[in-house]
N, CA, C and O atoms as a GROMACS GRO file, in nm:
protein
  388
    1UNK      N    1  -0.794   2.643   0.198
    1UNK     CA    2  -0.780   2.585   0.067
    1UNK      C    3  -0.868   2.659  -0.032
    1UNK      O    4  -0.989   2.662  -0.009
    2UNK      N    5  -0.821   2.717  -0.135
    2UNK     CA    6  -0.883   2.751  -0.201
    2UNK      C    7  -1.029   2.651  -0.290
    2UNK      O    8  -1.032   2.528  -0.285
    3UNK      N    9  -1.118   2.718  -0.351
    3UNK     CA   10  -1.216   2.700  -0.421
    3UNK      C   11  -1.228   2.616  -0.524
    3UNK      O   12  -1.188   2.661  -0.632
    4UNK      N   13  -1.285   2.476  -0.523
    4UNK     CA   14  -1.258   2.367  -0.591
    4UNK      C   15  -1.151   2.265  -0.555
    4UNK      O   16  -1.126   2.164  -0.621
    5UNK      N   17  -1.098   2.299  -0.455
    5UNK     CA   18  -1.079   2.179  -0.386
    5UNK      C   19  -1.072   2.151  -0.215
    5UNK      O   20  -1.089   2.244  -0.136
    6UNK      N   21  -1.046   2.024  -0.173
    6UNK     CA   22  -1.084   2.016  -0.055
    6UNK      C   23  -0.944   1.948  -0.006
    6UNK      O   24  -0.853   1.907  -0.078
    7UNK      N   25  -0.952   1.946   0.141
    7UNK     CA   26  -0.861   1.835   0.212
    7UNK      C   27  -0.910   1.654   0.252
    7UNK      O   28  -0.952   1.624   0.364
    8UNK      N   29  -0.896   1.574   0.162
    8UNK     CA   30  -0.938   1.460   0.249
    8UNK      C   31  -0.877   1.381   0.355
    8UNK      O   32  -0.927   1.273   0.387
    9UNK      N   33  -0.760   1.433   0.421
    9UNK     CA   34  -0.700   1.376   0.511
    9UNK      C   35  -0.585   1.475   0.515
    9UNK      O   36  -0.536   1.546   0.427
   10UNK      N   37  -0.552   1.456   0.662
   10UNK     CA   38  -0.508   1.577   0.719
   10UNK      C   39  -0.383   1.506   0.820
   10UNK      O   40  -0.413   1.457   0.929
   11UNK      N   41  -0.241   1.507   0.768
   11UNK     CA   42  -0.150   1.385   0.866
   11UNK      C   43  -0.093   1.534   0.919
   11UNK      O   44  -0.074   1.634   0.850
   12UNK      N   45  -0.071   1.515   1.080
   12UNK     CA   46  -0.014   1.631   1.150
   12UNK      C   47   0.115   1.535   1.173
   12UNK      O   48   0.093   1.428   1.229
   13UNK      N   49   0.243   1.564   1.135
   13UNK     CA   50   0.339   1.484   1.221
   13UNK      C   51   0.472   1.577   1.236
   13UNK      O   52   0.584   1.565   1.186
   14UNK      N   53   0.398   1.706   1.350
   14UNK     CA   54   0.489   1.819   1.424
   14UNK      C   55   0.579   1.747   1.509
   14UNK      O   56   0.542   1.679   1.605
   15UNK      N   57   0.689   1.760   1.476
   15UNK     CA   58   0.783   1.680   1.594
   15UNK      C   59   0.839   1.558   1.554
   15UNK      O   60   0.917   1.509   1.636
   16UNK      N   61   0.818   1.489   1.441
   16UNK     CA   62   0.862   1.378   1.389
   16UNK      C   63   0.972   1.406   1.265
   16UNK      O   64   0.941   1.482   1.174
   17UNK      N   65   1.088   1.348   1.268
   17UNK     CA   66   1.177   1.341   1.191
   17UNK      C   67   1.187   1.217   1.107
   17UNK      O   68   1.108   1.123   1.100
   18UNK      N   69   1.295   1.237   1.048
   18UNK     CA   70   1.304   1.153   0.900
   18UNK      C   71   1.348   0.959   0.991
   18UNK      O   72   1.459   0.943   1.041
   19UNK      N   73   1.280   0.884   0.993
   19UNK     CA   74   1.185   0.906   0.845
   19UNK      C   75   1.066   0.879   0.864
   19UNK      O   76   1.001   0.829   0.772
   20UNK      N   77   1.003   0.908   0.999
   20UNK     CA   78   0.835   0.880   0.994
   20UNK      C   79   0.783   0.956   0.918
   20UNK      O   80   0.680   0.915   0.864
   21UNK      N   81   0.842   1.118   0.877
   21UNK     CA   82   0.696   1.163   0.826
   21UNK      C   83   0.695   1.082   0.657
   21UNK      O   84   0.589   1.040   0.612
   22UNK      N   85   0.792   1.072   0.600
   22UNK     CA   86   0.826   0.961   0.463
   22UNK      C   87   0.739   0.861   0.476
   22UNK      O   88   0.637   0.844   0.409
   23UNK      N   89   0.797   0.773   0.594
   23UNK     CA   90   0.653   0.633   0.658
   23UNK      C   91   0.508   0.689   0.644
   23UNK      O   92   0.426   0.626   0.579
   24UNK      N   93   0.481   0.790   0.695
   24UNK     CA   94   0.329   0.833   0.688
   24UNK      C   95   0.283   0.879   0.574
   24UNK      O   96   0.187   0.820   0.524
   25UNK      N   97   0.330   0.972   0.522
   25UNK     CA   98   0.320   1.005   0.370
   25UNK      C   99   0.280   0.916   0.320
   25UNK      O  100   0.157   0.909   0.320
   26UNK      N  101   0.346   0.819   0.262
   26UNK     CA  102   0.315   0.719   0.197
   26UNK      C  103   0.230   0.624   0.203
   26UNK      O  104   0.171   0.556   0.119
   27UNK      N  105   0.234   0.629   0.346
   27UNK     CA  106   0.113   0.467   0.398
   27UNK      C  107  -0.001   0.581   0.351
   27UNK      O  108  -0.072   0.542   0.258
   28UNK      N  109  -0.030   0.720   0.403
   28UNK     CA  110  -0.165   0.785   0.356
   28UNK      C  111  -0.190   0.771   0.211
   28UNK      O  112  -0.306   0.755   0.175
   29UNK      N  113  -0.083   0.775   0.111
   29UNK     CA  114  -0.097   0.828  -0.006
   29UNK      C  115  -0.172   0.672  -0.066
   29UNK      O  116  -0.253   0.674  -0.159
   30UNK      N  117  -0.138   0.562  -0.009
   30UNK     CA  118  -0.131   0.436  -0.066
   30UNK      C  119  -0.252   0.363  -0.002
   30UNK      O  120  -0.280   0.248  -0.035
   31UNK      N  121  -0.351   0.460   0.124
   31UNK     CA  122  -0.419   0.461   0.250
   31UNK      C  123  -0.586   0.500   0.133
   31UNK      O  124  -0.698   0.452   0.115
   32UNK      N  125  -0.499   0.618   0.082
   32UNK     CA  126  -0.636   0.682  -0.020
   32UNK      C  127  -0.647   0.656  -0.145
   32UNK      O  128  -0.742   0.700  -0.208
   33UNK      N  129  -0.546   0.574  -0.207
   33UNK     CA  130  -0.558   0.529  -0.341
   33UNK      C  131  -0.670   0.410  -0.306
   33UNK      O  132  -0.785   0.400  -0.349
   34UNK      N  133  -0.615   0.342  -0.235
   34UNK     CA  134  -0.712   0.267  -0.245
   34UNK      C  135  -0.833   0.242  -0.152
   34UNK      O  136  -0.893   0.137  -0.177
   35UNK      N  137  -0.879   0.314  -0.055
   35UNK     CA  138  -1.029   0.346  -0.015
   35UNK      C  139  -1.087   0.410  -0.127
   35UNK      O  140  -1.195   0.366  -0.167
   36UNK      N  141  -1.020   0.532  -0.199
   36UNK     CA  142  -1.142   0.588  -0.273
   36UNK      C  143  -1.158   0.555  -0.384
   36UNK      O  144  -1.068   0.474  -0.411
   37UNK      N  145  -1.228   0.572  -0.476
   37UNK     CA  146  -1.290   0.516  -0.633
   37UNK      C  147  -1.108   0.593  -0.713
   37UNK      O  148  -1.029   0.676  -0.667
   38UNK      N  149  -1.110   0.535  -0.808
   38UNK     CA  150  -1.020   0.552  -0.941
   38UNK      C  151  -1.015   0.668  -0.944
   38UNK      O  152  -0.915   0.739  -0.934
   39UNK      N  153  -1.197   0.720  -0.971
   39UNK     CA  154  -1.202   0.867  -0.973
   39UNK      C  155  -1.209   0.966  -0.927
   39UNK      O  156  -1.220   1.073  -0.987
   40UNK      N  157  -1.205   0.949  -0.810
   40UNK     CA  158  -1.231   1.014  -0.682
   40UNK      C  159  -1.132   1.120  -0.668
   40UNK      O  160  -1.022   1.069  -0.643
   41UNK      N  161  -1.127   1.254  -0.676
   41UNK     CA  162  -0.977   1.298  -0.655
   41UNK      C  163  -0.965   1.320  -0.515
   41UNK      O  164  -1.073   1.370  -0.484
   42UNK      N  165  -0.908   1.311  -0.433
   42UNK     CA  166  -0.857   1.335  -0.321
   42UNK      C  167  -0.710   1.417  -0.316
   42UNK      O  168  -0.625   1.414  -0.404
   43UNK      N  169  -0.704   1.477  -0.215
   43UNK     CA  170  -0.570   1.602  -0.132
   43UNK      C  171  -0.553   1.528   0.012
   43UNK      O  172  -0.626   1.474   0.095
   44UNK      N  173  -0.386   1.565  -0.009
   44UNK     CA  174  -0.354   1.494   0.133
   44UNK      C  175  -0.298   1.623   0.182
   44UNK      O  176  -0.233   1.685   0.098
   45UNK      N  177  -0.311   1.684   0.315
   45UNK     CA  178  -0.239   1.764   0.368
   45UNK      C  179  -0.116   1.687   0.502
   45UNK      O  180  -0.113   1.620   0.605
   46UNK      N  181  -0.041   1.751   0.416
   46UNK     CA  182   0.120   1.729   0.516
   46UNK      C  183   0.128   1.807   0.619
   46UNK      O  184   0.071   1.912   0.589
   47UNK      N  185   0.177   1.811   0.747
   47UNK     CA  186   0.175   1.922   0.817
   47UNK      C  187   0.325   1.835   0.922
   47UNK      O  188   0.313   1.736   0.995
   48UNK      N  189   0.468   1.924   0.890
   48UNK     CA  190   0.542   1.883   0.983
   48UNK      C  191   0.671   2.007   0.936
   48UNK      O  192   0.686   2.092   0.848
   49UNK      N  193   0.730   1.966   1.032
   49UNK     CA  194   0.884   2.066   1.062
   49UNK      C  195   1.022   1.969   1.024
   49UNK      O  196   1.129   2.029   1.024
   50UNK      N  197   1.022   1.923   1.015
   50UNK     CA  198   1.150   1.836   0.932
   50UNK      C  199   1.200   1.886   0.815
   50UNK      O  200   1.149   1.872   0.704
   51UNK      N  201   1.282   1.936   0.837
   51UNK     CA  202   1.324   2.040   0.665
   51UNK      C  203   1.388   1.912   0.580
   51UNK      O  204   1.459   1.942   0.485
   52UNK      N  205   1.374   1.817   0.599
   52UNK     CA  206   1.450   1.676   0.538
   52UNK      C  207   1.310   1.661   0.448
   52UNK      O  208   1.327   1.635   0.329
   53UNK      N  209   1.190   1.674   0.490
   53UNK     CA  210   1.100   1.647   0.391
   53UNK      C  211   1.064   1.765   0.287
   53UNK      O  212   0.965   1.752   0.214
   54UNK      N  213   1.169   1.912   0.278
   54UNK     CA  214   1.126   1.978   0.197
   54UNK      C  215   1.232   1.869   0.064
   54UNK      O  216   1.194   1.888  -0.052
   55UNK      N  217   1.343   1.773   0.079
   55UNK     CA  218   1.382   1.723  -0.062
   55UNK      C  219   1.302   1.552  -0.054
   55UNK      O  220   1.294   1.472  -0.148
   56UNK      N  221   1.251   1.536   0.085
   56UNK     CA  222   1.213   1.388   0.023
   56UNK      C  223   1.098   1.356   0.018
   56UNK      O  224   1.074   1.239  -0.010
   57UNK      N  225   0.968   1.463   0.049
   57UNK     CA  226   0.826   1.456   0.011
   57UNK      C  227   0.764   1.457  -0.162
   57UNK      O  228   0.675   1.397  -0.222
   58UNK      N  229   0.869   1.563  -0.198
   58UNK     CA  230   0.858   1.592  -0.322
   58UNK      C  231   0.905   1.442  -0.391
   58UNK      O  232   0.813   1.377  -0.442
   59UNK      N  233   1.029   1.389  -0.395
   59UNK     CA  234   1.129   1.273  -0.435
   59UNK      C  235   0.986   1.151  -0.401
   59UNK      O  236   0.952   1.075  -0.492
   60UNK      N  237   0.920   1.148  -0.273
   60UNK     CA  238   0.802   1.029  -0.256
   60UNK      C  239   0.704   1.035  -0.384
   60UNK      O  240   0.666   0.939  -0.451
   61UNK      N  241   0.670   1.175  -0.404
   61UNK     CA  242   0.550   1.183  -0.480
   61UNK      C  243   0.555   1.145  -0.620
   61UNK      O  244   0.474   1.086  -0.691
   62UNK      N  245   0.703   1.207  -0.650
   62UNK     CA  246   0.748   1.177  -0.816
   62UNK      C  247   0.767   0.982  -0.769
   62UNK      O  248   0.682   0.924  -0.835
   63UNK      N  249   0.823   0.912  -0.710
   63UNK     CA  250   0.750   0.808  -0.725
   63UNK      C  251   0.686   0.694  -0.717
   63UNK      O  252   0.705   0.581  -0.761
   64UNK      N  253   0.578   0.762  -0.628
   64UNK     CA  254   0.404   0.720  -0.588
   64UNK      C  255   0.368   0.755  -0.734
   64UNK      O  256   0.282   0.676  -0.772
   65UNK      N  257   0.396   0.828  -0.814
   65UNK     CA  258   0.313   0.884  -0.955
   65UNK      C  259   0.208   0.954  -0.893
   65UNK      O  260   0.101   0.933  -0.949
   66UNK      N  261   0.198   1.054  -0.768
   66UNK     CA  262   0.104   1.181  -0.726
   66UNK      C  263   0.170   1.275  -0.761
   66UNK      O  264   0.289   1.276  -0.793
   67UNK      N  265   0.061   1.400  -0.753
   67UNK     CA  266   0.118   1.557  -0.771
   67UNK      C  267   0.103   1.642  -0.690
   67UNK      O  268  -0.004   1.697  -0.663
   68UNK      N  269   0.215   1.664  -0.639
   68UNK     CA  270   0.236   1.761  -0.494
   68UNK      C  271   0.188   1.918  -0.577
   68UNK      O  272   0.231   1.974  -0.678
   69UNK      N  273   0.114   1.940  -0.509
   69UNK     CA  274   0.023   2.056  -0.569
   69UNK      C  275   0.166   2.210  -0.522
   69UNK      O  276   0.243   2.282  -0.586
   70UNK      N  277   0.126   2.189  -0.368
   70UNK     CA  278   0.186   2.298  -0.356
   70UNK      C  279   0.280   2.293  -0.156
   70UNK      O  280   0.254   2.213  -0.066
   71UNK      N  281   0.354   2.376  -0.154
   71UNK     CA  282   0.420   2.361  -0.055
   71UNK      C  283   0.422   2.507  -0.013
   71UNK      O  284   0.461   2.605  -0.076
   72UNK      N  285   0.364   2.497   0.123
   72UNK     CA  286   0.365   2.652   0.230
   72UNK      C  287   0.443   2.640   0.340
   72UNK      O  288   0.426   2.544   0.416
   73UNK      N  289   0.558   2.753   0.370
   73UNK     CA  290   0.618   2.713   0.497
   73UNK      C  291   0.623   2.828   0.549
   73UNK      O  292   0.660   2.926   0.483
   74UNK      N  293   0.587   2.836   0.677
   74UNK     CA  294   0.601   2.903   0.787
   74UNK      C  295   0.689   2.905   0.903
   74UNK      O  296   0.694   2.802   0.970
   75UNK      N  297   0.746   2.988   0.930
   75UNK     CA  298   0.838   2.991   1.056
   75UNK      C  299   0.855   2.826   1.069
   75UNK      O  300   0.766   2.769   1.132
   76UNK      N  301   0.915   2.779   1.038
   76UNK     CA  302   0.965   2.634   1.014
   76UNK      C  303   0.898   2.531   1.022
   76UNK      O  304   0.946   2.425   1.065
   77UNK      N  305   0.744   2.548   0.972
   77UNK     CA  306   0.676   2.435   0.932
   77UNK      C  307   0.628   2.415   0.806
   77UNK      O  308   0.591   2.513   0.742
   78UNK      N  309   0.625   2.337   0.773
   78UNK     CA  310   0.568   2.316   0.645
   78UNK      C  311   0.470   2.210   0.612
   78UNK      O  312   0.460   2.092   0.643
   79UNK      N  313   0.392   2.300   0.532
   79UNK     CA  314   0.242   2.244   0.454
   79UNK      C  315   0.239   2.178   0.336
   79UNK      O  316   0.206   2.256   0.248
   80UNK      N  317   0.257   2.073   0.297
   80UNK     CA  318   0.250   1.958   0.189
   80UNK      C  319   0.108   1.957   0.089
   80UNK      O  320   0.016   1.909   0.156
   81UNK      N  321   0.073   1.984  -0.011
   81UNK     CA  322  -0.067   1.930  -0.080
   81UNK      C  323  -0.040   1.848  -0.184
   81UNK      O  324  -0.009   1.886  -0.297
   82UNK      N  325  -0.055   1.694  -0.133
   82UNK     CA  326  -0.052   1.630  -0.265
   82UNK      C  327  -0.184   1.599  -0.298
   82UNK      O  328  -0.283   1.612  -0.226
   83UNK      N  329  -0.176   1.557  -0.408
   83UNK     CA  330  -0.314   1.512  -0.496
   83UNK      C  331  -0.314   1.379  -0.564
   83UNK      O  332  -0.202   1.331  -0.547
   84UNK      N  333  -0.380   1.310  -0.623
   84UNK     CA  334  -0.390   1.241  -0.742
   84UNK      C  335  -0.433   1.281  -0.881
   84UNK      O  336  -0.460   1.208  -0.977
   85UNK      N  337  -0.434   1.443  -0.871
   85UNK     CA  338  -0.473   1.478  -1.017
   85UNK      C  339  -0.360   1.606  -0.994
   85UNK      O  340  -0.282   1.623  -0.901
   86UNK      N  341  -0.390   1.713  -1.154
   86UNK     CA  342  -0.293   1.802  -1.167
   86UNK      C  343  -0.382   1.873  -1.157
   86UNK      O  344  -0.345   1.964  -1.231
   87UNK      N  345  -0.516   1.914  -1.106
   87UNK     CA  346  -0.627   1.966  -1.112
   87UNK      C  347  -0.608   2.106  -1.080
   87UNK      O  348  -0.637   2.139  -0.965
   88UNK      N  349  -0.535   2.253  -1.213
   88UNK     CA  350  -0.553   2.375  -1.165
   88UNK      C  351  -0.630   2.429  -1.036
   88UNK      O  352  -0.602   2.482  -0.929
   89UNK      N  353  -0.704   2.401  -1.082
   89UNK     CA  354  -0.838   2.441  -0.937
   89UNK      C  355  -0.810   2.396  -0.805
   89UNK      O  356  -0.896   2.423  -0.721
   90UNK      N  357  -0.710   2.333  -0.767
   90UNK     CA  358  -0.630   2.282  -0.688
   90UNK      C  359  -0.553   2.333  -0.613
   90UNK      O  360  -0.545   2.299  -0.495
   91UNK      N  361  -0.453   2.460  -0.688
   91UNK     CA  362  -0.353   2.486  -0.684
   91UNK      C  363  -0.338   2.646  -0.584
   91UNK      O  364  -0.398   2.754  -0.592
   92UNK      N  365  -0.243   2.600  -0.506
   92UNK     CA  366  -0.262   2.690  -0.388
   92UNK      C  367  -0.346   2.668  -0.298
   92UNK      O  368  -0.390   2.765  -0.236
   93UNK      N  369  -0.383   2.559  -0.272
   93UNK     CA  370  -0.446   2.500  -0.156
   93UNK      C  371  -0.374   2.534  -0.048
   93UNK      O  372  -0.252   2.515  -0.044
   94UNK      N  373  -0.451   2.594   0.062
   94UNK     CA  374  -0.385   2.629   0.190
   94UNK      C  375  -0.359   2.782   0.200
   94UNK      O  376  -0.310   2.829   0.302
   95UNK      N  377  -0.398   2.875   0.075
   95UNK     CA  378  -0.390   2.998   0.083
   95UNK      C  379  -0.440   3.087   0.094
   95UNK      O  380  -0.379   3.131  -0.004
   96UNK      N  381  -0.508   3.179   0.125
   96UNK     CA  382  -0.560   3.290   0.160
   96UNK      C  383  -0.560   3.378   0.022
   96UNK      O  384  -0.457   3.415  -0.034
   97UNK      N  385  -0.706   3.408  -0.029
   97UNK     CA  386  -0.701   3.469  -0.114
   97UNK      C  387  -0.727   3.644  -0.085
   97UNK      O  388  -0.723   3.723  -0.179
   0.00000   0.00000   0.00000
């Protein structure tokens, strides 16, 4: 992750199809709104192979009202960063500079 921001929770769900990783997503996203302060920004990292969540992770976030920072996929997995802010400094989390 790049510089200025961090991961606060890390859901691995390799091997799970639609619709747990949707179920998990959300219980996390709704998991960290409310443990951490208002202001607190927190990053959720996604980590799964379900190509069903490259149209319905995005579709969760628009509306939870979070901002999916950025999406990395590899040989058929894919890396999720949502946030609760739009925080530039954010952006490209998970990348190698």
């Amino acid at each position: 992750m790049k510089e200025g921001g961090k991961v606060s929770k890390t859901l691995d769900l390799l091997g799970f199809f639609c619709p747990i990783p949707i179920h998990e997503t959300k219980a996390a996203i709704s998991s960290l709104s409310v443990q951490l302060e208002s202001d607190t920004t927190w990053v959720l990292e996604v980590v799964c192979d379900d190509p069903e969540t490259l149209r319905d992770i995005p579709t969760l976030c628009d509306r939870m009202g979070v901002n999916l920072l950025e999406v990395v996929e590899n040989s058929g997995e894919y890396v999720f960063f949502i946030s609760n802010t739009s925080d530039n400094r954010l952006k490209g989390a998970g990348q190698d500079e």
